[in-house]
Coordinates of C-alpha atoms and ligand atoms in Angstrom, one line a residue:
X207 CA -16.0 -6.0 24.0
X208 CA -16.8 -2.0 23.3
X209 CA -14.4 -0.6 20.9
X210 CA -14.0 2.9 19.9
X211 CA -11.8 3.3 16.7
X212 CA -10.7 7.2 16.3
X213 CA -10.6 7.9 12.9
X214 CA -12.4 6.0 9.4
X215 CA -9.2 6.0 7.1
X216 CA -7.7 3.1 5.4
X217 CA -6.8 1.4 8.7
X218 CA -9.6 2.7 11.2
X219 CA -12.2 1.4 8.7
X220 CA -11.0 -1.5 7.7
X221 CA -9.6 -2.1 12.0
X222 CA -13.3 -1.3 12.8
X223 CA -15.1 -3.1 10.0
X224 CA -13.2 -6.3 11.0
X225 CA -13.5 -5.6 15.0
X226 CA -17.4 -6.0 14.3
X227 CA -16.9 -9.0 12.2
X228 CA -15.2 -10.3 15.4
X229 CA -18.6 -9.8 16.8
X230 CA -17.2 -6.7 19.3
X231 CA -20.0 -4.0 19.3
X232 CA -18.0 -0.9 17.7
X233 CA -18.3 2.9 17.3
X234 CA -15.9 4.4 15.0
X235 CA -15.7 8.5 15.2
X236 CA -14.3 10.8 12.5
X237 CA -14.6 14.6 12.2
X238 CA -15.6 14.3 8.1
X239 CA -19.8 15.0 8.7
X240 CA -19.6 14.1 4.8
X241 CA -17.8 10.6 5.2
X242 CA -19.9 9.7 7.9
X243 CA -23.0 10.2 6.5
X244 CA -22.0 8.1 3.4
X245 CA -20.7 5.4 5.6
X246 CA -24.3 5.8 7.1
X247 CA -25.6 5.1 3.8
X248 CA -23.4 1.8 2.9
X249 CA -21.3 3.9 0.8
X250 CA -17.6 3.0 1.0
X251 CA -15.0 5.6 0.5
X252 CA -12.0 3.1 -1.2
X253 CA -11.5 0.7 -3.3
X254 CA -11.0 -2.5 -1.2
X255 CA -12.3 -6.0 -1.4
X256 CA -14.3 -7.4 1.1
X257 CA -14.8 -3.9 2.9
X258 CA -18.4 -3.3 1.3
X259 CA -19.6 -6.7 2.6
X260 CA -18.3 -6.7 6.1
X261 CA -19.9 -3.0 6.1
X262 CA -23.2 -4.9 5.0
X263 CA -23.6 -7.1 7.9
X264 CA -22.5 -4.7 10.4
X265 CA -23.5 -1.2 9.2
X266 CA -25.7 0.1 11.8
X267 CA -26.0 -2.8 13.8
X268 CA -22.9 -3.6 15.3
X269 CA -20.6 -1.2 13.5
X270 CA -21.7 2.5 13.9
X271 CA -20.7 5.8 13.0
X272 CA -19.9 9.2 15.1
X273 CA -18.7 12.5 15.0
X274 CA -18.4 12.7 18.7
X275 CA -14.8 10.9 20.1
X276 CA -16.1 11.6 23.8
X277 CA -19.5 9.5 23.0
X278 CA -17.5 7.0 21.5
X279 CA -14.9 6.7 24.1
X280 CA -17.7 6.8 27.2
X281 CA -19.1 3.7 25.3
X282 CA -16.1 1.9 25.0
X283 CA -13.1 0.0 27.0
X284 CA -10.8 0.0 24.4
X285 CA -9.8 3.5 22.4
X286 CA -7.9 2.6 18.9
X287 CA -6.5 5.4 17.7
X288 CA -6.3 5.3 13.8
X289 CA -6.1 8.8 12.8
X290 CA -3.0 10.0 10.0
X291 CA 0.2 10.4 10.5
X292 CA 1.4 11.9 7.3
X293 CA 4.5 12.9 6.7
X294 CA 5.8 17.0 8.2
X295 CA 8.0 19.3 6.4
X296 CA 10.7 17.7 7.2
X297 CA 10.1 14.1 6.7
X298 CA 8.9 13.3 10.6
X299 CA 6.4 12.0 11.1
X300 CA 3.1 15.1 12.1
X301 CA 1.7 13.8 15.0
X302 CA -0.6 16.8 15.6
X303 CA -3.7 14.4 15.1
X304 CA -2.4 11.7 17.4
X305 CA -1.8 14.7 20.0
X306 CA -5.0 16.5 19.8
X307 CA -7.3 13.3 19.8
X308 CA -5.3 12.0 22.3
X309 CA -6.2 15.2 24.7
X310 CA -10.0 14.7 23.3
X311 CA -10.2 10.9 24.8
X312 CA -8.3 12.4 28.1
X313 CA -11.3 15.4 28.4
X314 CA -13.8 12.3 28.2
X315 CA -12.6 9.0 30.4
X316 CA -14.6 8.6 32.7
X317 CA -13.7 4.9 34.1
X318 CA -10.8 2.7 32.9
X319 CA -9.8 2.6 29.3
X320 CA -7.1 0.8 27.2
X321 CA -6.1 3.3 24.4
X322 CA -4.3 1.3 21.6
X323 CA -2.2 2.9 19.0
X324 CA -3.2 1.6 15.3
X325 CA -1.6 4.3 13.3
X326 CA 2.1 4.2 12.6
X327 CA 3.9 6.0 15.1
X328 CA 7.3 6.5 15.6
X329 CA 9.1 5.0 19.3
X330 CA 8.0 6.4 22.4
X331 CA 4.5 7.8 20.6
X332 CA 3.3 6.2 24.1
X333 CA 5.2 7.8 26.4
X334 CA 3.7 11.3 24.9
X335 CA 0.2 9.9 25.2
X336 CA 0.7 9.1 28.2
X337 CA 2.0 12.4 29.1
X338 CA -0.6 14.3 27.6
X339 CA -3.4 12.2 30.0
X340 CA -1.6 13.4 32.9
X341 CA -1.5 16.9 31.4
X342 CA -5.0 16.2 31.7
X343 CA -5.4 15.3 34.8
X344 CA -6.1 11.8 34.7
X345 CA -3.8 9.4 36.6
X346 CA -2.1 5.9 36.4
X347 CA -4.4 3.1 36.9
X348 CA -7.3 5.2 34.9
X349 CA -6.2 4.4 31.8
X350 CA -2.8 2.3 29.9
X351 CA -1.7 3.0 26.4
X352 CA -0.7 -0.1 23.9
X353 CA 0.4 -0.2 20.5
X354 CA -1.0 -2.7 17.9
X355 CA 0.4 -2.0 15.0
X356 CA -1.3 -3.2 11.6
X357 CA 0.3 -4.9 8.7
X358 CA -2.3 -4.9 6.3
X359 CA -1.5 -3.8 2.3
X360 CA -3.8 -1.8 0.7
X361 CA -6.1 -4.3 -1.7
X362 CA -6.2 -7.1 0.6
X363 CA -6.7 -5.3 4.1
X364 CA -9.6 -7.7 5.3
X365 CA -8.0 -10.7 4.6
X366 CA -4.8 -9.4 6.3
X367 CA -6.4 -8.0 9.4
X368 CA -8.2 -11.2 9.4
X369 CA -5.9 -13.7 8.4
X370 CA -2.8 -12.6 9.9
X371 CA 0.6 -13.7 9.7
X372 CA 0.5 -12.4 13.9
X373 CA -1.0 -10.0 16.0
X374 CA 1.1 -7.7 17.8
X375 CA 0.5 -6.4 21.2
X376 CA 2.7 -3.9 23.0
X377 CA 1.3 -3.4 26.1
X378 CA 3.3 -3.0 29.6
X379 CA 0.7 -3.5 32.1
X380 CA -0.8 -7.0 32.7
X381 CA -4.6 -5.4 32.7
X382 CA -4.4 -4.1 29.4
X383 CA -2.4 -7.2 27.9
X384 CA -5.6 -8.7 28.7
X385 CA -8.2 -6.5 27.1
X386 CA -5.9 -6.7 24.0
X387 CA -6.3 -10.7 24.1
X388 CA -10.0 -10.1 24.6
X389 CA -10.3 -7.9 21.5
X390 CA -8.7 -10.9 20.0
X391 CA -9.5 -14.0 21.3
X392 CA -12.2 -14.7 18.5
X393 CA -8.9 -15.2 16.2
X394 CA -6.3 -16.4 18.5
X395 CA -8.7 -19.4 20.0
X396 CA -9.6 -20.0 16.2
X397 CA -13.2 -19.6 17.0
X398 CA -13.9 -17.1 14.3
X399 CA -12.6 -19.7 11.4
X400 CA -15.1 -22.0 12.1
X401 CA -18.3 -19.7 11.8
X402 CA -20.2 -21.0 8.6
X403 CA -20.1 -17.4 7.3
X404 CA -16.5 -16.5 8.1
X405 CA -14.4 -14.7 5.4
X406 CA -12.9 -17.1 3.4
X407 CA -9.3 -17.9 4.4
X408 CA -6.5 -17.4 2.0
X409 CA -4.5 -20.3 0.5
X410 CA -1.8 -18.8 2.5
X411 CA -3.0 -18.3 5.6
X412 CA -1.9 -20.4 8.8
X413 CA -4.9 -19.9 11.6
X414 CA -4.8 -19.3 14.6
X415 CA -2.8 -16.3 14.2
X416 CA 0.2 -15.9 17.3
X417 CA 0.1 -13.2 19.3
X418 CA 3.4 -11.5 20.3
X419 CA 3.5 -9.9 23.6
X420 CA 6.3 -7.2 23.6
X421 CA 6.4 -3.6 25.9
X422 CA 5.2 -0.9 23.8
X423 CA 8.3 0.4 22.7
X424 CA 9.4 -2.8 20.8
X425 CA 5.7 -3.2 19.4
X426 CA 6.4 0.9 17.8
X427 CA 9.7 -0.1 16.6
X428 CA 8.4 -3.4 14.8
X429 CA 5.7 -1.7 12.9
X430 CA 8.8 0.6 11.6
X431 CA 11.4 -1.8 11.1
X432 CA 8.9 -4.2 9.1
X433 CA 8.2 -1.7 6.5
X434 CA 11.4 -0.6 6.4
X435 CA 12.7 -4.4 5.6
X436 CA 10.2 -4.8 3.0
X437 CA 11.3 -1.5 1.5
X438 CA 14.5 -2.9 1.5
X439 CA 13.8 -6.0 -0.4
X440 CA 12.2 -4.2 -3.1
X441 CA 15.2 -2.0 -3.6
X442 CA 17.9 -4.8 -3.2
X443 CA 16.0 -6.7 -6.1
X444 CA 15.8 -3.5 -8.0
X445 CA 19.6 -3.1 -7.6
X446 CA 20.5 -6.7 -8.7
X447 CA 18.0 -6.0 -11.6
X448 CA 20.2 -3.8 -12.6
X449 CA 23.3 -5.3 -12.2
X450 CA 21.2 -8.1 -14.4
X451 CA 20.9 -5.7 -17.4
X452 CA 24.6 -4.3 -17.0
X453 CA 25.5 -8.1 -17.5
X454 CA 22.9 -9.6 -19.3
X455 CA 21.1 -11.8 -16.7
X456 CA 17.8 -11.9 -16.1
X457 CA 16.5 -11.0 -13.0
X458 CA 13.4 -13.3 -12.6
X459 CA 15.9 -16.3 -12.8
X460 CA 17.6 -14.4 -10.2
X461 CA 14.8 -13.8 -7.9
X462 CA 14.0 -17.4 -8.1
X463 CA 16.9 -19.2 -7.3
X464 CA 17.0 -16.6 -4.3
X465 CA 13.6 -16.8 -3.4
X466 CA 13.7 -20.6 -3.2
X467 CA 16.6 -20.2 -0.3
X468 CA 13.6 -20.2 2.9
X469 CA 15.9 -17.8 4.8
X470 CA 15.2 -15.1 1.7
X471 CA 11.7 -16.3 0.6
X472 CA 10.2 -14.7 -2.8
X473 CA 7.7 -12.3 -1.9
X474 CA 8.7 -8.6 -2.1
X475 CA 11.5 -9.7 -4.6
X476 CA 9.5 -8.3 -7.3
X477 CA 11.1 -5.6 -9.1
X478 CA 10.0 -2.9 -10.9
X479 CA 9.9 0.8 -10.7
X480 CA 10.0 1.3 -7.3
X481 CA 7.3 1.7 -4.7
X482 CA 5.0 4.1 -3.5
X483 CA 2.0 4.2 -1.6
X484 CA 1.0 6.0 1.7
X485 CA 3.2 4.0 3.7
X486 CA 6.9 2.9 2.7
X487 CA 8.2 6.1 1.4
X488 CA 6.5 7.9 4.7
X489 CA 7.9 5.2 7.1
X490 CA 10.7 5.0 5.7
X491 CA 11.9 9.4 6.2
X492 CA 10.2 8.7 9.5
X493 CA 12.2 5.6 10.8
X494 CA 15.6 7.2 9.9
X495 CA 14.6 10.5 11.2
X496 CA 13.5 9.0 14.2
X497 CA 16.4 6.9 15.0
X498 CA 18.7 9.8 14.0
X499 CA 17.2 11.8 16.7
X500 CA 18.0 8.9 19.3
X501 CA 21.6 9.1 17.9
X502 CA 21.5 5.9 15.6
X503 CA 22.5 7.0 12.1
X504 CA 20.5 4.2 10.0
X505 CA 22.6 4.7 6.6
X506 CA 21.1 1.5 5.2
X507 CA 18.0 3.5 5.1
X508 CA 19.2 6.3 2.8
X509 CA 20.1 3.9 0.6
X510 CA 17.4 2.4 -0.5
X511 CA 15.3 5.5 -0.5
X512 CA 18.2 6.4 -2.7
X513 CA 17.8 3.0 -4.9
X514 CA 14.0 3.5 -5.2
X515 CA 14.2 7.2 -6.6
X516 CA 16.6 5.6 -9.1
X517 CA 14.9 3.2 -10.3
X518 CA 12.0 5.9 -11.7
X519 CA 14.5 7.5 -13.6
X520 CA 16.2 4.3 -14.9
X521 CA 12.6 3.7 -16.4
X522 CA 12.4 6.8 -18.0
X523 CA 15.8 6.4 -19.6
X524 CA 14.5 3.2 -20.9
X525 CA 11.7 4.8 -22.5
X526 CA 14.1 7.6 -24.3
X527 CA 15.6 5.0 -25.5
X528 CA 12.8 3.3 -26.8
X529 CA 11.4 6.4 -28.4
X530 CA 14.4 8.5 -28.7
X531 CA 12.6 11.8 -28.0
X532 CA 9.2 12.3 -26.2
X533 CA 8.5 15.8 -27.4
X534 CA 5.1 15.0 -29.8
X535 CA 4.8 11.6 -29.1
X536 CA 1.7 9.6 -27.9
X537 CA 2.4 7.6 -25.1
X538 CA -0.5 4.7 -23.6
X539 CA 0.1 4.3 -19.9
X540 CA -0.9 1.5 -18.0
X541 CA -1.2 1.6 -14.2
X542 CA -1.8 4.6 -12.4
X543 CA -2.5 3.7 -8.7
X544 CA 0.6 3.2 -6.7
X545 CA -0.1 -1.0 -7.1
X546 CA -2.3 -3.9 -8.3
X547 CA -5.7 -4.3 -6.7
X548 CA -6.3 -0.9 -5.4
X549 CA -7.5 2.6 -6.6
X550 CA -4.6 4.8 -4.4
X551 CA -2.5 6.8 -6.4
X552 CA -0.4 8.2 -3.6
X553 CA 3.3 8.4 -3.9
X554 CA 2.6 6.4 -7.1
X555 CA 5.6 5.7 -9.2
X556 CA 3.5 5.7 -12.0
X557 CA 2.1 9.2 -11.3
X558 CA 5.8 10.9 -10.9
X559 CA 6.6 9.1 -14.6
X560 CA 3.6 10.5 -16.1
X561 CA 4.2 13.9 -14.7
X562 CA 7.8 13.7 -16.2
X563 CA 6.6 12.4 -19.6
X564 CA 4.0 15.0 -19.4
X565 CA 6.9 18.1 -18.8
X566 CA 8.9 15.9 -21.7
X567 CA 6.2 16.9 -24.0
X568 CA 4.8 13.7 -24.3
X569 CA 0.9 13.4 -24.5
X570 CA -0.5 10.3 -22.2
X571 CA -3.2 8.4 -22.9
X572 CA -4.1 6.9 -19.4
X573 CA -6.4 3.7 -18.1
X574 CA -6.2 2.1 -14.7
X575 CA -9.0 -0.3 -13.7
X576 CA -10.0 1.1 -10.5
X577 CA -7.3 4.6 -10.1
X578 CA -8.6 6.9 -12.7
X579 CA -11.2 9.0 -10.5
X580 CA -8.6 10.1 -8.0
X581 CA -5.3 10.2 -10.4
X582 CA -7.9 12.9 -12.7
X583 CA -7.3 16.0 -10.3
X584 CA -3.3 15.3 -10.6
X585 CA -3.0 16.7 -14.0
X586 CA -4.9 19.7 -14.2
X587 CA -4.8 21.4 -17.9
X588 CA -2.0 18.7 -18.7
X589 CA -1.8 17.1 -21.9
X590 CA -3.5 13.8 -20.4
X591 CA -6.9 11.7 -21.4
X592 CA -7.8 9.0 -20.0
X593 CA -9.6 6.2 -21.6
X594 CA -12.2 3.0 -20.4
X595 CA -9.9 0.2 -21.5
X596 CA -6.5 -0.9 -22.5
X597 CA -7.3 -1.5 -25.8
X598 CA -8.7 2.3 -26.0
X599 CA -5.6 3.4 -24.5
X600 CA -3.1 2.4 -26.8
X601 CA -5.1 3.0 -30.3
X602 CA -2.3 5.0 -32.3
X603 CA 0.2 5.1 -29.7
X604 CA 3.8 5.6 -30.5
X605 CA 4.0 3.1 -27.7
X606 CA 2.6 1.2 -24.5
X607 CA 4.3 1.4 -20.6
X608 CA 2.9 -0.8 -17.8
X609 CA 3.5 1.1 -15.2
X610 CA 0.6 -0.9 -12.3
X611 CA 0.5 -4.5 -11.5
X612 CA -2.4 -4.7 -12.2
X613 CA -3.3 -8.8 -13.2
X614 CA -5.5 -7.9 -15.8
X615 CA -2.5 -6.1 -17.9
X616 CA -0.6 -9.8 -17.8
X617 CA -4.0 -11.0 -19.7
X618 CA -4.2 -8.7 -22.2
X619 CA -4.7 -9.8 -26.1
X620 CA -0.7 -9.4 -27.9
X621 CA -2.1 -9.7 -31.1
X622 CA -5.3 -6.8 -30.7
X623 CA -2.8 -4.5 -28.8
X624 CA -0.4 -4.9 -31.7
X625 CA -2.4 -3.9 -33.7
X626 CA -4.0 -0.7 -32.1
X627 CA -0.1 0.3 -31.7
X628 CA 1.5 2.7 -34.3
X629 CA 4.7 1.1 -33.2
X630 CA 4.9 -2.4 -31.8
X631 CA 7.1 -1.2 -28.3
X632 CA 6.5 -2.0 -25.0
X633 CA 8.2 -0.4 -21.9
X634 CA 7.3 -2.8 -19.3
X635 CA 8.3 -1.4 -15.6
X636 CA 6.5 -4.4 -13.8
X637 CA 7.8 -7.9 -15.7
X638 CA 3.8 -8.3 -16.7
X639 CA 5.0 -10.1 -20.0
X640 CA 7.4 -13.3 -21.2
X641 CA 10.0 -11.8 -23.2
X642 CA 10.3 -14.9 -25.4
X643 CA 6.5 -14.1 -26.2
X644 CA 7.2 -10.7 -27.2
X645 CA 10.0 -11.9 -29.0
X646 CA 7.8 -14.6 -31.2
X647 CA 5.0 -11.9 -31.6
X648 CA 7.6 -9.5 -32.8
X649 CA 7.2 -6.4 -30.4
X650 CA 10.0 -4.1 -29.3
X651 CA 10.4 -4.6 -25.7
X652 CA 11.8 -3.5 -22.6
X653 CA 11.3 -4.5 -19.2
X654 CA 13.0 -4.6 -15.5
X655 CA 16.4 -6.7 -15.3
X656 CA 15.9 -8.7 -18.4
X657 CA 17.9 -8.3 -21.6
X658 CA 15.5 -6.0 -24.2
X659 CA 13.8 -7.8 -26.8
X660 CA 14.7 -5.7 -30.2
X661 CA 13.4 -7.7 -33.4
X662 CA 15.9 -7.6 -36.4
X663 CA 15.4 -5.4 -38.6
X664 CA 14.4 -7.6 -41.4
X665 CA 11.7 -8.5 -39.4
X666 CA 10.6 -5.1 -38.6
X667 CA 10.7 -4.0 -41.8
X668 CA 8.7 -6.5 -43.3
X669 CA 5.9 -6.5 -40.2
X670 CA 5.6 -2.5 -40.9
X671 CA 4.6 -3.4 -44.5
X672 CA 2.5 -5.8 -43.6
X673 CA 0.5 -3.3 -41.0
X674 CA 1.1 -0.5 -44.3
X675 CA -0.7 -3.4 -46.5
X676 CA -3.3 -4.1 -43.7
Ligands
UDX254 C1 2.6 -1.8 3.0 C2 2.9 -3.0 3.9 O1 3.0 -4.2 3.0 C3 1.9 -3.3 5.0 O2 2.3 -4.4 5.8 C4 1.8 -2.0 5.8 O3 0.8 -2.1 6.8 C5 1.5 -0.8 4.9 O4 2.4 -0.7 3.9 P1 0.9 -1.3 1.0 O5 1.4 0.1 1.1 O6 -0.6 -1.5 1.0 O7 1.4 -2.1 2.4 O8 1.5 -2.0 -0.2 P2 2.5 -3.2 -0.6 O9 1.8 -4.3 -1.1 O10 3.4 -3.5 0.6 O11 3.3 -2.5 -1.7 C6 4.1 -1.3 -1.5 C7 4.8 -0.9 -2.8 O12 5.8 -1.8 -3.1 C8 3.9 -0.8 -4.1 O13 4.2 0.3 -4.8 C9 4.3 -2.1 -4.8 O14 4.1 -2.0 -6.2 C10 5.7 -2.2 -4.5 N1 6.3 -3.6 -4.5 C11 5.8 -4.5 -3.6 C12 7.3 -3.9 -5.4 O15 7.7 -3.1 -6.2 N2 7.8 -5.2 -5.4 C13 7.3 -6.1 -4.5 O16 7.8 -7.3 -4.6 C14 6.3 -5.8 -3.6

């Protein structure tokens, strides 16, 4: 199969990176001369596991770059659109990207062509693609638009466009139903899992993938409503965490005995300080704006937006109280990017507390394994250094906040960070510790939905003269 993907961002590269792993010949066009030469080179633009290698094999053989979409979508059957849809003034989704690319691969079909929507896009996205190829002058039966949407998380995007949990197609015409099986037919006859030098399959994983085959609207609207679900997982758990501390439960207990229920299952019960990231907060204003303008009010939806803002300044309470003011102290952060396992810091939680720590008159000493590059520009002339390590990080602070869940924070040495510490407290905003351990090792510490973990003061007192001794 020829596949043009429009656009190299998180999803077009990884979409086109993984087509040509498929063994589909693919040309992926962007208007960045400067990304497309480094992608030339083998240089890869994010931080993403797996990416660099698939970009190996394929780079310049079966994967190539272009800056022209009309080249790319004369080469190719089927036109993936993967270009931004970032959020507009208001909240809506901008499709100006989607619209003028769209009237790009109009200006240059020239036989039959599938075009596929991969970015997010809000309900009936398709019918104004479709509109704007007639604009064009281009008639039924020369071209069909589909939606794919894709699921994958940021971190582990080539296992999850890989290993999927199913494949979506939205497609209302028999003809392109079947170019959409074609571009998938490697994964859905399981043909692709038995090649010696597959990628390795997560524990996880159930292959063959299924392929759901809905109309186009449904396919938009599941992409939507599947983030938006998620979302509302995270904030449920964040709102029983709270009702945990209120109490005096502890919310991984909680998310256990709930998690273990199938209907409920345990992932996305993790709570914490909310999320972020370049898609849940976005689909999220975007979904209820959307169904608001089709006259569904989606209330549910404003509430946990509502719970997730929360939940950021629930931290920061936590860590007033911990350190009762923050003007002059010396606070070691954690976690910048917006989760574990990847170097994106946007809409990060943990960004929006360091800025408010920051405007507290706090100073931040920062380290995130992969984020520190891009979080940098965020806080120009800002009373923020960052460091190489965790153990750099917190040398003298008044105390430490995990703010990233980041595995390699749930590994760190107690004993060495208690002693780099001026104060022994912790403000954990992602469960990374056992409270009964920080209880035996005698730190002062808070964390998400679990009673605090405040040594008496005898103890205190006499580990302070021991560190005064030592
Ligand atoms: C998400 C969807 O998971 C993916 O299917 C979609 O294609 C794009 O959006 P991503 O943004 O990469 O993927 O991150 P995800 O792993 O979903 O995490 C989103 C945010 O929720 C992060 O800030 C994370 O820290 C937070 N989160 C996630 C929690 O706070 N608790 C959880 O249990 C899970």
């Amino acid at each position: 199969m020829r596949i043009a993907v429009i656009g190299s961002g998180y999803v077009g590269l990884v979409a086109a990176a993984c087509f040509a792993e498929l063994g589909h010949h693919v040309i992926c066009a962007d208007n960045d001369e400067k990304k497309l030469a480094a992608l030339r080179r083998g240089e890869i633009p994010i931080h993403e596991e797996l990416l660099p290698e698939l970009l190996e094999r394929h780079r310049n053989k079966n994967l190539t770059f272009t800056n022209s979409v009309p080249d790319a979508v004369r080469a190719s059957l089927a036109i993936f659109i993967a270009v931004g849809t970032p959020p507009g003034e208001d909240g809506e989704a901008d499709l100006s990207f989607v619209e003028s690319v769209s009237r790009e691969i109009a200006g240059a079909i020239d036989e039959y062509k599938v075009i596929i929507e991969k970015s997010t896009v809000p309900v009936y996205t398709n019918e104004w693609i479709k509109h704007v190829m007639s604009l064009n002058g281009l008639s039924h039966g020369e071209f069909d638009v589909a939606s794919n949407p894709e699921f994958l998380r940021e971190g582990t995007a080539v296992t999850d466009f890989l290993f999927p949990d199913r494949i979506v197609v939205g497609a209302d015409t028999v003809r392109s139903v079947d170019v959409l099986r074609e571009v998938y037919r490697p994964m859905t006859d399981g043909s692709y899992y038995s090649r010696p030098n597959a990628i390795p399959q997560p524990d996880a994983a159930k292959v063959p993938p299924q392929m759901i085959v809905t109309s186009t609207k449904s396919a938009e609207l599941i992409k939507h409503a599947s983030n938006a679900f998620l979302a509302m997982k995270i904030s449920f758990i964040n709102a029983v965490a709270n009702v945990c501390e209120s109490v005096g439960a502890d919310v991984e207990q909680v998310k256990e005995g709930m998690g273990a229920d199938s209907r409920i299952g345990s992932r996305f019960l993790n709570p914490g300080i909310g999320y972020g990231g370049s898609c849940f907060p976005k689909d999220l204003q975007a979904f209820r704006l959307v169904a608001r303008d089709f006259g569904c009010e989606f209330r549910l939806l404003d509430e946990v937006m509502a719970i997730n803002e929360e939940q950021r300044q629930r931290f920061l309470r936590k860590v007033r109280r911990a350190l009762w003011t923050l003007s002059g102290k010396r606070v070691a952060v954690l976690g910048l990017a917006f989760k574990g396992g990847t170097d994106d810091v946007r809409e990060s939680p943990a960004v929006a507390i360091v800025q408010s720590l920051l405007q507290g008159g706090c100073s931040v000493i920062a380290y995130d394994p992969a984020a520190m590059d891009r979080a940098r520009h965020l806080f120009p002339n800002q009373a923020i250094t960052f460091e190489n390590s965790a153990y750099d990080a917190i040398a003298g602070a008044d105390a430490m906040l995990v703010l990233t869940e980041w595995e390699e924070f749930g590994a760190l040495d107690l004993d060495r960070i208690k002693s780099g510490l001026k104060y022994p407290i912790i403000v954990d905003g992602r469960n990374m510790f056992d409270p009964e351990i920080m209880r035996q090792k005698d730190f002062i510490y808070y964390s998400i939905g679990r009673p605090d973990v405040v040594p008496d003061k005898k103890t205190r007192v006499a580990a302070a003269a021991q560190k005064t001794r030592t």
